[in-house]
mmCIF file of C-alpha atoms in Angstrom:
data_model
loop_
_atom_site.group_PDB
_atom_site.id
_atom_site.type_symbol
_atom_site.label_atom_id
_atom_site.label_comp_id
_atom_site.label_asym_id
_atom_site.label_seq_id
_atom_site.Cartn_x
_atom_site.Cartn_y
_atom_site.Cartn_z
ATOM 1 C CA UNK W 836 1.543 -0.215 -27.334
ATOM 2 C CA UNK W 837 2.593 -1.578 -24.140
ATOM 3 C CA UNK W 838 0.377 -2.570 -21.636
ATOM 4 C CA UNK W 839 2.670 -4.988 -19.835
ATOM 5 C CA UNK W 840 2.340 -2.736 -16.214
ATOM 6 C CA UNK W 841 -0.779 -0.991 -14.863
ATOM 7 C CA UNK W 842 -1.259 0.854 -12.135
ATOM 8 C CA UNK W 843 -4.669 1.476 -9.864
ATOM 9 C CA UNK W 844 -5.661 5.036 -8.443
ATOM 10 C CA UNK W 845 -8.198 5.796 -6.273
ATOM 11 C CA UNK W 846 -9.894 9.470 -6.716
ATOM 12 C CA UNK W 847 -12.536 10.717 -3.949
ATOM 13 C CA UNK W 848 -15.509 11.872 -4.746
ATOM 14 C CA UNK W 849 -17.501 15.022 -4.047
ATOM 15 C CA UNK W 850 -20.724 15.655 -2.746
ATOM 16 C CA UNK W 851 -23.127 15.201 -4.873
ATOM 17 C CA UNK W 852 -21.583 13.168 -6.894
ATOM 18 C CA UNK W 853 -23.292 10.221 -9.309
ATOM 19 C CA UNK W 854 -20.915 7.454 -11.137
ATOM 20 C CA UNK W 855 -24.108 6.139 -12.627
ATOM 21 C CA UNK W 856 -26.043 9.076 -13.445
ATOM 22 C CA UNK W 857 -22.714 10.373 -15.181
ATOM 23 C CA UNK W 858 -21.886 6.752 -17.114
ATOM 24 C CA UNK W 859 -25.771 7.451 -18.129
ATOM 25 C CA UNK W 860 -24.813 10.204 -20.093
ATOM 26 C CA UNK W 861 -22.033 8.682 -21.854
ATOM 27 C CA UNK W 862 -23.817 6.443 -22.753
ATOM 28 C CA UNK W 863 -26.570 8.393 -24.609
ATOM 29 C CA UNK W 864 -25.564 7.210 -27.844
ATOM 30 C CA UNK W 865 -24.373 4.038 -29.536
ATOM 31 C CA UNK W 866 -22.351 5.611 -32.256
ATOM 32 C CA UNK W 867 -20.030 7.220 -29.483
ATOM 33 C CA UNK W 868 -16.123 6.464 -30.972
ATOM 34 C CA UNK W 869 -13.617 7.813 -28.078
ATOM 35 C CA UNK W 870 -14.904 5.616 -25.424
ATOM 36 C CA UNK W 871 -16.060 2.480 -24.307
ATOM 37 C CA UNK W 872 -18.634 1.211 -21.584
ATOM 38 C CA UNK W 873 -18.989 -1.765 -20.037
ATOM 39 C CA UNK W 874 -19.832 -3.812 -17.228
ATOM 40 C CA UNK W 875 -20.262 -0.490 -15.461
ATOM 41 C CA UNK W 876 -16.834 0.524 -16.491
ATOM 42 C CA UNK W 877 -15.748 3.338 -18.879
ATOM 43 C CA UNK W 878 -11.952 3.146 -20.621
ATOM 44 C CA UNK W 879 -10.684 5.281 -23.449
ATOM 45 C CA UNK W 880 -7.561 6.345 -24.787
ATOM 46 C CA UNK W 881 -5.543 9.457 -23.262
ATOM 47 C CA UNK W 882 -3.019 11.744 -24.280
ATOM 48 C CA UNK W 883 -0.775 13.929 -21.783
ATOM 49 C CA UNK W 884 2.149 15.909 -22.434
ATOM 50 C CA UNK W 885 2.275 14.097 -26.024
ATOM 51 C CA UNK W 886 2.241 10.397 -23.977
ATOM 52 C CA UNK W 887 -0.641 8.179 -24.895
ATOM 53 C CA UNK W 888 -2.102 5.740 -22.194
ATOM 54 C CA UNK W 889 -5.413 3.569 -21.506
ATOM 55 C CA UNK W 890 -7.355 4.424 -18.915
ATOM 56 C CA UNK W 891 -10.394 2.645 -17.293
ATOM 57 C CA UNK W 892 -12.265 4.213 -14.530
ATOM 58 C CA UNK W 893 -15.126 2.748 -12.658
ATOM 59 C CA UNK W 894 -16.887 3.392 -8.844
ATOM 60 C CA UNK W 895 -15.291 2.045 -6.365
ATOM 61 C CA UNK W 896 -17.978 1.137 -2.792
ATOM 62 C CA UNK W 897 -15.638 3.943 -0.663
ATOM 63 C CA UNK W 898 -17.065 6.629 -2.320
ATOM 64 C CA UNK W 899 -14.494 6.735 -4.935
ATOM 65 C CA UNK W 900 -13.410 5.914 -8.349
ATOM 66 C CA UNK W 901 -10.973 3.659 -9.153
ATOM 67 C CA UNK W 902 -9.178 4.274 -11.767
ATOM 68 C CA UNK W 903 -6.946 2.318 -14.131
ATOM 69 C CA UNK W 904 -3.865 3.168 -15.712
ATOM 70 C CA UNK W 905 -2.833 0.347 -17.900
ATOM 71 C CA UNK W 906 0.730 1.002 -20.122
ATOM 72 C CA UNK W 907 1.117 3.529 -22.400
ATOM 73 C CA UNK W 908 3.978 4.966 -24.224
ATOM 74 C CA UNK W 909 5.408 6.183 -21.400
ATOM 75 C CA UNK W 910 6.498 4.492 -17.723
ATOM 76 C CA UNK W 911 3.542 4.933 -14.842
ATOM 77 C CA UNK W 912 5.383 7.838 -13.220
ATOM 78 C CA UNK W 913 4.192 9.900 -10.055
ATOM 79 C CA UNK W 914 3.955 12.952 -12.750
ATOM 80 C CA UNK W 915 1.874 10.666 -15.209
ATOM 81 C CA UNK W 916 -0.607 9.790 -12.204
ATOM 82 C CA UNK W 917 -0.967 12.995 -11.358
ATOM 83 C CA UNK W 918 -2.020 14.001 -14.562
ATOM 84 C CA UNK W 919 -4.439 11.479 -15.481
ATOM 85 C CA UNK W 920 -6.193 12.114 -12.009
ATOM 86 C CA UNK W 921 -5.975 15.402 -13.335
ATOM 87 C CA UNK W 922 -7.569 14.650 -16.383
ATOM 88 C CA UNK W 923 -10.455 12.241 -14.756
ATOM 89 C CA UNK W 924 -11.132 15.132 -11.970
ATOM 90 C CA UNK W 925 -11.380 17.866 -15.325
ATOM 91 C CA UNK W 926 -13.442 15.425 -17.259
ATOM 92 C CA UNK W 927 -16.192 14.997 -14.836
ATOM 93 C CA UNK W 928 -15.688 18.340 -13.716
ATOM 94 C CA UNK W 929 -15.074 17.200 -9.779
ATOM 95 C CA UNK W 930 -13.675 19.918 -8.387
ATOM 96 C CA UNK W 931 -16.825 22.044 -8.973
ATOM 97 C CA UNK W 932 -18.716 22.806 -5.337
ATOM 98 C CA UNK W 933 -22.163 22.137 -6.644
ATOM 99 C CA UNK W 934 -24.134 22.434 -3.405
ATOM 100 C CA UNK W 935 -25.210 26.111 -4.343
ATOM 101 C CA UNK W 936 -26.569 24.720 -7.529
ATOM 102 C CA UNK W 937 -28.786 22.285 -6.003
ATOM 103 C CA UNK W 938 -29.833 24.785 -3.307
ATOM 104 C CA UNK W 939 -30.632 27.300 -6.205
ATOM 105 C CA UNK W 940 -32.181 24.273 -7.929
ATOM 106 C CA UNK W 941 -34.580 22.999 -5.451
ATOM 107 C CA UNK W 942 -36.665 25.877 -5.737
ATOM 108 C CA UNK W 943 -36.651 25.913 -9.309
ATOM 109 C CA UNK W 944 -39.833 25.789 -11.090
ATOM 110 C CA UNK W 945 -38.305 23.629 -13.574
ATOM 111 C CA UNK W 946 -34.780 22.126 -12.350
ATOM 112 C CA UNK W 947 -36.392 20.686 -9.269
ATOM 113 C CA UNK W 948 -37.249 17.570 -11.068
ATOM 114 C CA UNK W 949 -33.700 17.780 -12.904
ATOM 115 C CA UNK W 950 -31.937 17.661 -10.063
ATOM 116 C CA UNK W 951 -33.871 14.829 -8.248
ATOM 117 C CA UNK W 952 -34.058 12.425 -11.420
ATOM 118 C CA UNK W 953 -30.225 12.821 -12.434
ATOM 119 C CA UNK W 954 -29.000 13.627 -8.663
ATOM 120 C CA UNK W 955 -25.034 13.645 -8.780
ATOM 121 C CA UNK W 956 -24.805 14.125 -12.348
ATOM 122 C CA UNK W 957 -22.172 16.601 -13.539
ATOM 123 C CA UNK W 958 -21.514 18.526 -16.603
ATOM 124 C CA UNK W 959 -19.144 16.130 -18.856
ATOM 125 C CA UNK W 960 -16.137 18.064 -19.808
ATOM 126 C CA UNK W 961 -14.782 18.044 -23.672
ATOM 127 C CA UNK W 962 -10.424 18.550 -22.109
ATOM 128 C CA UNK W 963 -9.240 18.839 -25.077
ATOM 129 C CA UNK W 964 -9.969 22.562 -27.239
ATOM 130 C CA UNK W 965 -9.959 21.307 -30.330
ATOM 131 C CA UNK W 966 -12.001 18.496 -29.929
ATOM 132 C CA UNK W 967 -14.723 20.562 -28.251
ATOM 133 C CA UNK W 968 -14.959 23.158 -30.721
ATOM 134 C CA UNK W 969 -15.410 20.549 -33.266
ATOM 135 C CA UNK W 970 -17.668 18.935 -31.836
ATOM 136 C CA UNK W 971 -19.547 22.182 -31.421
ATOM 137 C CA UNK W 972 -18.896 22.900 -35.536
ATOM 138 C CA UNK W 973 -19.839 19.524 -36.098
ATOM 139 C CA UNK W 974 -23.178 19.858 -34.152
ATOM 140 C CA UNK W 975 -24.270 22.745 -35.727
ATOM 141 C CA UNK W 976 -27.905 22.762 -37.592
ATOM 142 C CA UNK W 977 -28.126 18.688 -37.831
ATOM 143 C CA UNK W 978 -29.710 16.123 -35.145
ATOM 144 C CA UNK W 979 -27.440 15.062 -32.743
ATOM 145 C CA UNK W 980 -27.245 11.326 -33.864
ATOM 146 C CA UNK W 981 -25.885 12.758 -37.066
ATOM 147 C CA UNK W 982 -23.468 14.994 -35.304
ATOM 148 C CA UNK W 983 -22.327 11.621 -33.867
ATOM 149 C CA UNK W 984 -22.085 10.172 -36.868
ATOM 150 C CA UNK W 985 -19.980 12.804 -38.785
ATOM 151 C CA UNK W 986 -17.385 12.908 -35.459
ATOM 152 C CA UNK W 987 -16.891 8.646 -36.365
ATOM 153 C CA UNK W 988 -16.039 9.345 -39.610
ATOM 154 C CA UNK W 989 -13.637 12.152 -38.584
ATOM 155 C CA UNK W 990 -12.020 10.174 -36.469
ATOM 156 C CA UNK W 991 -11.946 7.264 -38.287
ATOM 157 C CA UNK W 992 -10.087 9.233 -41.081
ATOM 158 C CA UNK W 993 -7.879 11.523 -39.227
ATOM 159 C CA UNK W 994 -7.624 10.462 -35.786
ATOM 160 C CA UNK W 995 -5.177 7.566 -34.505
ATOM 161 C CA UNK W 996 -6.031 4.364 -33.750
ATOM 162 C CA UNK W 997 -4.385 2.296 -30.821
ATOM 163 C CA UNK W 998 -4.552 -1.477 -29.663
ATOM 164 C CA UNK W 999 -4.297 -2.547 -26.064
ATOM 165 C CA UNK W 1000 -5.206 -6.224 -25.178
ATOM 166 C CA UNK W 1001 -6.846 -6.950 -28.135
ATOM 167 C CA UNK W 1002 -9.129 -3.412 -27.677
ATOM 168 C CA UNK W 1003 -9.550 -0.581 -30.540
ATOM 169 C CA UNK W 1004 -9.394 2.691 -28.860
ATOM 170 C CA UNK W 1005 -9.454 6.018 -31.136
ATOM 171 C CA UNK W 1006 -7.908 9.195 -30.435
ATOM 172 C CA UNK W 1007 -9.719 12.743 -32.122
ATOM 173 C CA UNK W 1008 -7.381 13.915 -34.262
ATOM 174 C CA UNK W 1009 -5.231 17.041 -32.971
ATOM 175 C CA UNK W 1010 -5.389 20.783 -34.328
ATOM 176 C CA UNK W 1011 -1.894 19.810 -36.096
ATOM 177 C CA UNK W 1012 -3.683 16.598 -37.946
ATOM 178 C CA UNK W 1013 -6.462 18.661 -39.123
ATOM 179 C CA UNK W 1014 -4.711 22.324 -40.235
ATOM 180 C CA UNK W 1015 -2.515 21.273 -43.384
ATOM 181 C CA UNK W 1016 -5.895 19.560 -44.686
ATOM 182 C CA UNK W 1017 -7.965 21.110 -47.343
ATOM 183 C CA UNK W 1018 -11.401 20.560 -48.003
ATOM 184 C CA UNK W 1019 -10.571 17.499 -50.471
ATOM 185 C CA UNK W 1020 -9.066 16.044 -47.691
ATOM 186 C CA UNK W 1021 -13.035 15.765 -46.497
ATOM 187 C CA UNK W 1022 -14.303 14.232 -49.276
ATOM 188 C CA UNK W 1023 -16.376 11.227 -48.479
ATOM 189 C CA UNK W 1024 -17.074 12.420 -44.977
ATOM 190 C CA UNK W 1025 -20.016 13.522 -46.096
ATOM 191 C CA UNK W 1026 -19.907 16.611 -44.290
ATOM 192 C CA UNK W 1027 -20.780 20.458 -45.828
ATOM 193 C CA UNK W 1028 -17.941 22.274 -47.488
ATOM 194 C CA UNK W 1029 -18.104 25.249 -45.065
ATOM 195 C CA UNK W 1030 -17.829 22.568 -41.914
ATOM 196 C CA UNK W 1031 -14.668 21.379 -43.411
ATOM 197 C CA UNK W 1032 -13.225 24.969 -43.961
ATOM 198 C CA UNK W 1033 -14.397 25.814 -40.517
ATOM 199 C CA UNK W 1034 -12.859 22.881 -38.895
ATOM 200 C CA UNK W 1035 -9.736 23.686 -40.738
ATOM 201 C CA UNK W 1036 -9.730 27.449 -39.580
ATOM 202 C CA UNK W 1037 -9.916 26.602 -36.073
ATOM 203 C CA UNK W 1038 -7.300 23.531 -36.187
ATOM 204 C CA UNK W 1039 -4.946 26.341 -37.622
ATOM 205 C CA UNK W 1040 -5.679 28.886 -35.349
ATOM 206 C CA UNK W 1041 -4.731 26.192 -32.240
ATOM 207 C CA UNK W 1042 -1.839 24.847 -33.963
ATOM 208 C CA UNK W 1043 0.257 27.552 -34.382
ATOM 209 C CA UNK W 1044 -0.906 28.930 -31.065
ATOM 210 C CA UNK W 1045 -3.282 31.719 -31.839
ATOM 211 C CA UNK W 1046 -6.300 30.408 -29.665
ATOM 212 C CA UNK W 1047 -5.733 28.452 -26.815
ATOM 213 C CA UNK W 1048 -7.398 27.442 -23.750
ATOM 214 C CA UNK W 1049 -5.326 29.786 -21.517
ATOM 215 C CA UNK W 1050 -6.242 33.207 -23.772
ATOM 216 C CA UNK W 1051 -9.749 32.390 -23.311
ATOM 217 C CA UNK W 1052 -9.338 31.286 -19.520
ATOM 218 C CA UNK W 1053 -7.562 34.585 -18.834
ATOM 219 C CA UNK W 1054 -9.520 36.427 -21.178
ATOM 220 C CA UNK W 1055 -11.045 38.369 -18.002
ATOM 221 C CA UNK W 1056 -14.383 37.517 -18.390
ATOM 222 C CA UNK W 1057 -17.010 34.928 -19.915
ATOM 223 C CA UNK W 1058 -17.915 37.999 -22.428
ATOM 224 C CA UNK W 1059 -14.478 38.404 -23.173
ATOM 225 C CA UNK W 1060 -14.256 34.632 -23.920
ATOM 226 C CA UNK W 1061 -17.241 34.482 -25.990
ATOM 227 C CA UNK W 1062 -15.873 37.659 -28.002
ATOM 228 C CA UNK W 1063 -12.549 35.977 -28.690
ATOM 229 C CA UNK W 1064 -13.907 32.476 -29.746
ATOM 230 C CA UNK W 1065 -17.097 34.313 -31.692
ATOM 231 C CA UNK W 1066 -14.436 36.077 -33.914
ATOM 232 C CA UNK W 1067 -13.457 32.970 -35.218
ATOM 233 C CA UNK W 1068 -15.034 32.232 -38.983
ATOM 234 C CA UNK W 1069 -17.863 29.382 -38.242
ATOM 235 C CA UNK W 1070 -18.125 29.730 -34.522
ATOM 236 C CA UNK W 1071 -20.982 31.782 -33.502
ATOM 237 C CA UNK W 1072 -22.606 32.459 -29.793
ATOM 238 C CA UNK W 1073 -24.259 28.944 -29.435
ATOM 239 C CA UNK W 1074 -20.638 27.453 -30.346
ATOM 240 C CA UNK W 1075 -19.060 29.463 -28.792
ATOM 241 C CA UNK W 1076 -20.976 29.264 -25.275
ATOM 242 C CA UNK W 1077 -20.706 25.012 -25.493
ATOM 243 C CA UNK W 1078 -17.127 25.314 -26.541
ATOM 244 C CA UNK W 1079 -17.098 27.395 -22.798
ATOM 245 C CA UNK W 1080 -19.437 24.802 -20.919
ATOM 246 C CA UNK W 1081 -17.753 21.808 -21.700
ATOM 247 C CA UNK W 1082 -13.898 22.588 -21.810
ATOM 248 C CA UNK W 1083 -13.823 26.445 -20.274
ATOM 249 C CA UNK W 1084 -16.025 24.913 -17.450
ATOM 250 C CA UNK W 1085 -17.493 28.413 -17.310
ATOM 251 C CA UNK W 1086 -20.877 27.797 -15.184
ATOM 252 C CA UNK W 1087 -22.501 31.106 -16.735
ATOM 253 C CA UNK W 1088 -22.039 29.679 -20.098
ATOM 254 C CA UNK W 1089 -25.518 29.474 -21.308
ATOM 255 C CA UNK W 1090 -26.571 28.178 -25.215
ATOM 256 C CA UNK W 1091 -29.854 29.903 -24.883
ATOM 257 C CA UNK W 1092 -30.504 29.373 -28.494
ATOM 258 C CA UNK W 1093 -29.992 25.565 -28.179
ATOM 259 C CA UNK W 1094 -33.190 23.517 -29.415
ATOM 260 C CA UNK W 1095 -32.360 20.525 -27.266
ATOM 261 C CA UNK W 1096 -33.002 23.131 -23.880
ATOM 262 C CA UNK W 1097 -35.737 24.668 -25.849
ATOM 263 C CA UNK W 1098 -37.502 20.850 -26.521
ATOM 264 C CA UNK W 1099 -36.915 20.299 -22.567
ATOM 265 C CA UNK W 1100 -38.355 23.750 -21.600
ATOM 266 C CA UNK W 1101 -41.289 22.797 -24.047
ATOM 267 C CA UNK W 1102 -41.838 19.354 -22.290
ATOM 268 C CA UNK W 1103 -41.380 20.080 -18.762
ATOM 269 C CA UNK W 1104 -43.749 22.959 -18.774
ATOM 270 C CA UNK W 1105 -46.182 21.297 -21.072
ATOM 271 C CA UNK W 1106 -46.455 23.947 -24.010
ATOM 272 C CA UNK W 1107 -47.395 23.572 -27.330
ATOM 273 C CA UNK W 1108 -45.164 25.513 -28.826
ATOM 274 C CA UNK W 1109 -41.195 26.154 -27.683
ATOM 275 C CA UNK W 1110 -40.128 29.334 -25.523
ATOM 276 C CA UNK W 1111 -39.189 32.271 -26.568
ATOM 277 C CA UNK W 1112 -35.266 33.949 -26.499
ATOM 278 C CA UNK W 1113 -37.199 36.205 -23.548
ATOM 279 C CA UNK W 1114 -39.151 33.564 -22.061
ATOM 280 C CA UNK W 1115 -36.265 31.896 -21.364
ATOM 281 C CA UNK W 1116 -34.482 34.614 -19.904
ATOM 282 C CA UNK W 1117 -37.481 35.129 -17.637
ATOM 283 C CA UNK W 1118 -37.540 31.033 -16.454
ATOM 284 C CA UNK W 1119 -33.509 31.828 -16.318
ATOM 285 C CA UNK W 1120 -32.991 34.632 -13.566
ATOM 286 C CA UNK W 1121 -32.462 32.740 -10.964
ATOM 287 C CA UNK W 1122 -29.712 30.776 -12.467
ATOM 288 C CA UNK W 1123 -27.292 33.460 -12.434
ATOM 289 C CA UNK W 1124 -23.907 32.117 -12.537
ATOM 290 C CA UNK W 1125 -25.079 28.261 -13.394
ATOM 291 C CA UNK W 1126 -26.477 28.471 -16.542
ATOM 292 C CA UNK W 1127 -24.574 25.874 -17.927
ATOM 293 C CA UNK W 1128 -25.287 23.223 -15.259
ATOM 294 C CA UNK W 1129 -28.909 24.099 -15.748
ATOM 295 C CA UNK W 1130 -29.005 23.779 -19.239
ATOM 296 C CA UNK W 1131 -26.952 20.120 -19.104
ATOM 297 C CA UNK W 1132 -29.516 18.909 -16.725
ATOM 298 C CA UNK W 1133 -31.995 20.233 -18.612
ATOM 299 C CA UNK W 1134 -31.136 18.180 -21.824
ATOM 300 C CA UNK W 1135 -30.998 15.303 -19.873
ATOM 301 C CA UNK W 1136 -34.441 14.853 -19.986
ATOM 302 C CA UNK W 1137 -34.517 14.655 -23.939
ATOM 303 C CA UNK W 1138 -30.955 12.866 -24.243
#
């Protein structure tokens, strides 16, 4: 790939907004394949409008980011710029007003500590559909190191590899990579027979345009949304609500069967034993409408 011309752009920040606290989160496990940390920096490998390019972001002292576009398969355009500040404002979800969250959260019995020990942190977004319902099929019933484990190996077999100055980056494989596979395909992956057919189902599905991220956006509500995505073979509500958190960026998504926000209600309000579905409910009313940003602060304080 070419990586002979780079450009610099510089993306302001909102209020509250955390570079650290959010590079802390990416970097909550070792076995992560799609990016790369260091020195304070974060780069991975891009694709826009079927163009592939390297970007490195990292904080710049003016209150912004600075991010890098370095070559790609296509020249540095004013439309290519746009997009990948697009893409960097989606992926730490930056357009999101979150000062009614932490106004809400301050008087939270149990997101007042969340808020002041990972202040500025936002909820990571998964851009691309496909990946983020895998990664939701993928995540379902195992730890989450595994999960981690079982996207490398996915990606290692199916996704594309790309070298830019003498750096590996990975790309997840697309919807159109995965849907003419069948579950022999899989084999060594070491991954169950029904999360193969699953994954296949849904790649399907998006490739040939049935579910998209438009139909669910304008779906009419998050109900609607769920309904649509829960109707899919292998994607129940917990999938289905993540799949809405991290690439719907619908704030009233809420997991509530999740065990990670289950182990961090258990901790922070020193139980023996893990909440209840209605216990939860009853520690949730007041986050009407930011559900999701509670719960992703909430995990924080396991991973």
């Amino acid at each position: 790939m070419d990586a002979s011309t780079e450009m610099n752009l510089m993306i302001d920040v909102p209020e509250p907004f955390s570079f650290a606290q959010n590079l802390a989160y990416l970097l909550r496990s070792p076995n992560e394949c799609l990016y790369q940390i260091r020195d304070g920096q974060v780069s991975r490998a891009i694709t826009i409008k079927e163009h592939l390019s390297i970007i490195e972001i990292s904080a710049h002292e003016d209150n912004s980011l600075k991010v890098t576009i370095k070559g790609g398969t296509a020249p540095i355009s004013p439309s290519l710029q746009s997009e990948v500040a697009k893409y960097v404002r989606e992926w730490f979800d930056m357009d999101r007003d979150l000062l009614p969250f932490y106004e809400m959260a301050r008087e939270d019995r149990l997101l007042t500590q969340a808020v002041s020990s990972f202040y500025g942190l936002r909820v990571i977004g998964i851009p691309d559909l496909f990946e983020a319902v895998s990664w939701g099929i993928l995540g379902q019933q195992i730890s989450l190191g595994y999960a981690y484990t079982l996207k490398r190996r996915l990606v290692e077999r199916f996704g594309k590899q790309v070298s830019v100055d003498r750096e590996q980056y990975w790309l997840f494989p697309s919807a159109a990579d995965i849907a003419g596979l069948t579950v022999e395909d899989f084999s060594g992956l070491r991954m169950t027979v029904k999360k193969c057919e699953y994954l296949i189902g849904a790649a399907r599905l998006i490739a040939e345009g049935e579910l998209t991220k438009d139909k669910l956006l304008n779906a009419g509500s998050l109900k609607a949304a769920e309904q649509m995505l829960v109707s899919i073979r292998g994607i129940g509500p917990w999938t289905a609500n993540y799949v809405m958190m991290r690439c719907l960026r619908m704030p009233s998504a809420f997991p509530i069967d999740d065990v990670g926000l289950h182990n961090a209600i258990k901790h922070l309000t020193g139980s023996d034993r893990k909440p209840t579905k209605q216990e939860i409910r009853t520690l949730a009313a007041a986050w009407t409408n930011w559900e999701a940003y509670a719960t992703f602060y909430l995990w924080r304080f396991l991973y």
